Coordinates of C-alpha atoms in Angstrom, one line a residue:
M12 CA 42.6 137.3 29.5
A13 CA 38.8 137.4 29.7
R14 CA 37.3 140.9 29.3
N15 CA 35.9 142.4 32.4
G16 CA 33.6 145.3 33.0
F17 CA 31.8 146.6 36.1
F18 CA 28.0 147.2 36.1
G19 CA 25.2 148.2 38.4
V20 CA 25.4 148.8 42.2
R21 CA 24.1 146.8 45.2
N22 CA 24.9 145.8 48.7
S23 CA 25.0 149.3 50.2
H24 CA 26.1 149.2 53.9
F25 CA 26.6 152.0 56.5
A26 CA 28.9 151.6 59.5
I27 CA 28.7 154.5 62.0
V28 CA 32.0 155.8 63.2
L29 CA 32.7 155.2 66.9
D30 CA 36.1 156.9 67.1
E31 CA 37.4 159.2 64.4
D32 CA 41.0 159.0 65.6
K33 CA 41.3 155.3 66.0
L34 CA 39.0 154.6 63.0
T35 CA 36.7 152.2 64.8
Y36 CA 33.2 151.5 63.6
E37 CA 29.9 149.8 64.5
K38 CA 29.0 146.7 62.5
P39 CA 28.0 147.6 58.9
V40 CA 24.2 147.7 58.3
H41 CA 22.8 146.7 55.0
V42 CA 20.4 149.1 53.3
A43 CA 18.4 147.6 50.4
G44 CA 17.0 149.5 47.4
T45 CA 20.1 151.2 46.0
V46 CA 19.3 153.1 42.8
E47 CA 22.5 155.0 42.1
I48 CA 25.7 156.1 43.9
G49 CA 27.3 159.2 42.3
M50 CA 30.8 160.0 43.3
E51 CA 32.9 163.0 42.2
P52 CA 36.5 163.2 43.6
S53 CA 37.9 166.6 44.6
V54 CA 41.6 166.8 43.7
E55 CA 43.3 170.2 43.5
T56 CA 46.7 170.9 41.9
G57 CA 48.8 173.9 42.7
T58 CA 51.5 175.0 40.4
S59 CA 54.2 177.7 40.9
H60 CA 56.6 179.1 38.3
A61 CA 60.1 180.5 38.5
D62 CA 63.1 180.8 36.1
N63 CA 60.6 180.5 33.2
E64 CA 59.6 177.0 34.2
V65 CA 57.5 175.0 36.6
W66 CA 59.1 175.4 40.0
L67 CA 56.8 173.3 42.1
E68 CA 53.7 171.3 41.5
E69 CA 51.7 169.8 44.3
Q70 CA 48.5 167.8 44.2
Q71 CA 46.0 167.4 47.1
D72 CA 43.2 164.9 47.4
N73 CA 40.4 166.4 49.4
G74 CA 38.0 163.4 49.2
G75 CA 34.9 164.2 47.2
S76 CA 31.1 164.6 47.1
G77 CA 28.2 163.0 45.4
T78 CA 24.7 161.6 45.8
M79 CA 23.3 158.4 47.1
S80 CA 19.9 157.4 45.8
F81 CA 17.6 154.8 47.4
Y82 CA 14.0 153.6 47.1
D83 CA 13.6 152.8 50.8
T84 CA 15.4 154.1 53.9
E85 CA 12.3 154.4 56.1
G86 CA 10.5 151.0 55.7
T87 CA 11.5 149.7 59.2
P88 CA 12.1 151.3 62.6
E89 CA 15.7 150.2 62.4
L90 CA 16.2 151.9 59.1
R91 CA 14.5 155.1 60.3
Q92 CA 16.8 155.1 63.3
L93 CA 19.9 154.6 61.2
I94 CA 19.1 157.3 58.8
A95 CA 18.0 159.7 61.6
D96 CA 21.5 159.2 63.1
L97 CA 23.2 159.9 59.8
V98 CA 21.3 163.0 58.8
G99 CA 20.7 164.6 62.2
Y100 CA 17.1 163.7 62.7
E101 CA 15.7 162.3 65.9
I102 CA 13.2 159.5 66.6
T103 CA 10.6 160.6 69.2
A104 CA 9.3 158.3 72.0
D105 CA 6.2 157.5 70.0
G106 CA 8.2 156.5 66.9
R107 CA 7.8 159.6 64.7
T108 CA 10.7 161.2 63.0
N109 CA 11.5 164.7 64.4
L110 CA 13.1 166.7 61.5
K111 CA 15.6 168.4 63.8
A112 CA 17.4 171.5 62.4
N113 CA 20.5 171.6 64.6
K114 CA 21.4 168.0 65.6
K115 CA 24.9 167.0 64.4
P116 CA 24.9 164.0 61.9
K117 CA 27.0 161.0 62.7
K118 CA 29.9 160.2 60.4
F119 CA 30.1 156.7 58.8
A120 CA 31.9 154.4 56.5
F121 CA 30.0 153.6 53.3
M122 CA 30.4 150.2 51.5
C123 CA 28.9 149.0 48.2
E124 CA 29.5 146.5 45.4
Q125 CA 29.7 146.7 41.7
P126 CA 29.4 143.2 40.1
G127 CA 31.6 142.5 37.2
R128 CA 31.5 140.3 34.1
V129 CA 34.5 138.4 35.4
T130 CA 35.8 140.3 38.5
G131 CA 33.5 142.2 41.0
R132 CA 34.6 145.2 43.0
R133 CA 33.6 146.1 46.6
R134 CA 34.4 149.6 47.9
C135 CA 34.6 151.2 51.3
L136 CA 34.8 155.0 51.9
L137 CA 36.1 155.4 55.4
M138 CA 34.8 158.9 56.5
C139 CA 31.5 160.0 55.0
Q140 CA 28.7 162.4 56.0
L141 CA 25.2 162.6 54.7
A142 CA 23.1 165.7 54.1
K143 CA 19.3 165.7 54.5
P144 CA 17.6 164.1 51.6
S145 CA 15.8 165.6 48.6
Q146 CA 12.8 164.0 46.9
T147 CA 10.2 164.8 44.4
L148 CA 6.6 163.9 45.2
T149 CA 4.4 163.4 42.2
T150 CA 0.8 162.4 41.7
N151 CA 0.0 158.9 40.3
S152 CA -0.8 158.7 36.6
D153 CA -1.2 155.6 34.5
T154 CA 2.1 154.3 35.9
P155 CA 2.8 154.9 39.6
E156 CA 6.4 156.0 40.4
I157 CA 8.2 154.9 43.5
T158 CA 9.6 158.0 45.4
Q159 CA 13.3 158.1 45.2
L160 CA 15.3 159.6 48.1
D161 CA 18.5 161.4 47.1
Y162 CA 21.1 162.0 49.8
P163 CA 23.9 164.4 49.1
F164 CA 27.1 163.2 50.8
T165 CA 30.8 164.0 51.2
W166 CA 33.8 162.0 52.1
K167 CA 37.3 163.0 53.2
P168 CA 40.7 161.3 53.5
V169 CA 41.8 160.0 56.9
V170 CA 45.2 158.9 58.3
P171 CA 45.2 155.2 59.3
P172 CA 46.2 154.6 62.9
G173 CA 50.0 154.6 63.2
G174 CA 50.4 156.4 59.8
T175 CA 51.5 159.8 58.7
A176 CA 50.1 162.5 56.5
D177 CA 51.7 160.6 53.5
D178 CA 49.4 157.7 54.3
R179 CA 46.1 159.7 54.0
T180 CA 43.5 157.6 52.2
S181 CA 39.8 157.8 51.3
G182 CA 39.2 154.1 51.7
Y183 CA 39.9 150.8 50.0
D184 CA 38.6 148.4 47.3
S185 CA 38.6 144.6 47.2
F186 CA 38.1 142.3 44.2
T187 CA 36.7 138.9 43.5
G188 CA 39.2 136.2 44.6
L189 CA 40.9 138.3 47.3
P190 CA 40.9 136.8 50.8
D191 CA 38.5 139.4 52.3
Y192 CA 36.1 139.6 49.4
E193 CA 33.5 137.2 50.8
T194 CA 33.6 138.8 54.3
F195 CA 34.0 142.4 53.0
F196 CA 30.7 143.6 54.6
D197 CA 31.2 142.0 58.0
A198 CA 33.3 144.8 59.3
V199 CA 35.3 147.9 58.2
K200 CA 38.9 146.8 57.9
T201 CA 41.5 149.5 58.5
D202 CA 44.4 147.1 59.4
G203 CA 46.8 146.5 56.5
L204 CA 46.3 150.0 54.9
L205 CA 49.9 150.9 55.8
E206 CA 51.3 147.7 54.2
R207 CA 52.5 148.1 50.7
K208 CA 53.0 145.3 48.2
A209 CA 56.7 144.4 48.3
E210 CA 58.6 145.2 45.1
A211 CA 60.3 142.3 43.3
E212 CA 63.8 141.9 44.5
D213 CA 66.7 142.3 42.1
T214 CA 68.6 139.0 42.3
G215 CA 70.6 139.3 39.1
T216 CA 74.5 139.3 39.2
P217 CA 76.3 142.6 38.3
A218 CA 77.0 141.3 34.9
E219 CA 73.4 140.5 34.3
N220 CA 72.5 144.0 35.5
G221 CA 74.9 145.6 33.1
G222 CA 77.9 145.7 35.4
E223 CA 81.4 144.3 34.8

């Protein structure tokens, strides 16, 4: 088998949530200039002891947090409107950005791609929220630096429509060669998340399986 490895990041897309319960979304919007996407899962384990042994051990996936870094999220009116919706800003009638303090940000699905040497990966986190960006403004020296915008963000697990608490998921990945890979960024796809790959059926005879 050829050796694979993922590298880089590109093709960042944002799809605003229309209905949190039904998990419906607007069409994903491409944002160019991705510098880095940092993601740190939050998984907690609780352990109780009794009779001098581990009595119960439970694990809970709480989603995670991280930082999205871009070189340009304000270059066009459309981008400014998108980011204003996602961080809780407001675009005024004359086109300026009003840095609102109390406006509620809109939740969204985040999609991106990691190319691979052989197989690429595309990822979708279904329920994310951005915080207002941080940036460092520096004077030009011999080599001018492009200002990088860093957006702290969080994501949380959701229950797919028709599922139960056992079906909670943060999102999904697709890989080169799968049917939806080429159309991955066309829409957020929540159907199929409750379907599990069927296990191979045991078709052997009792004797073959160790019976008489």
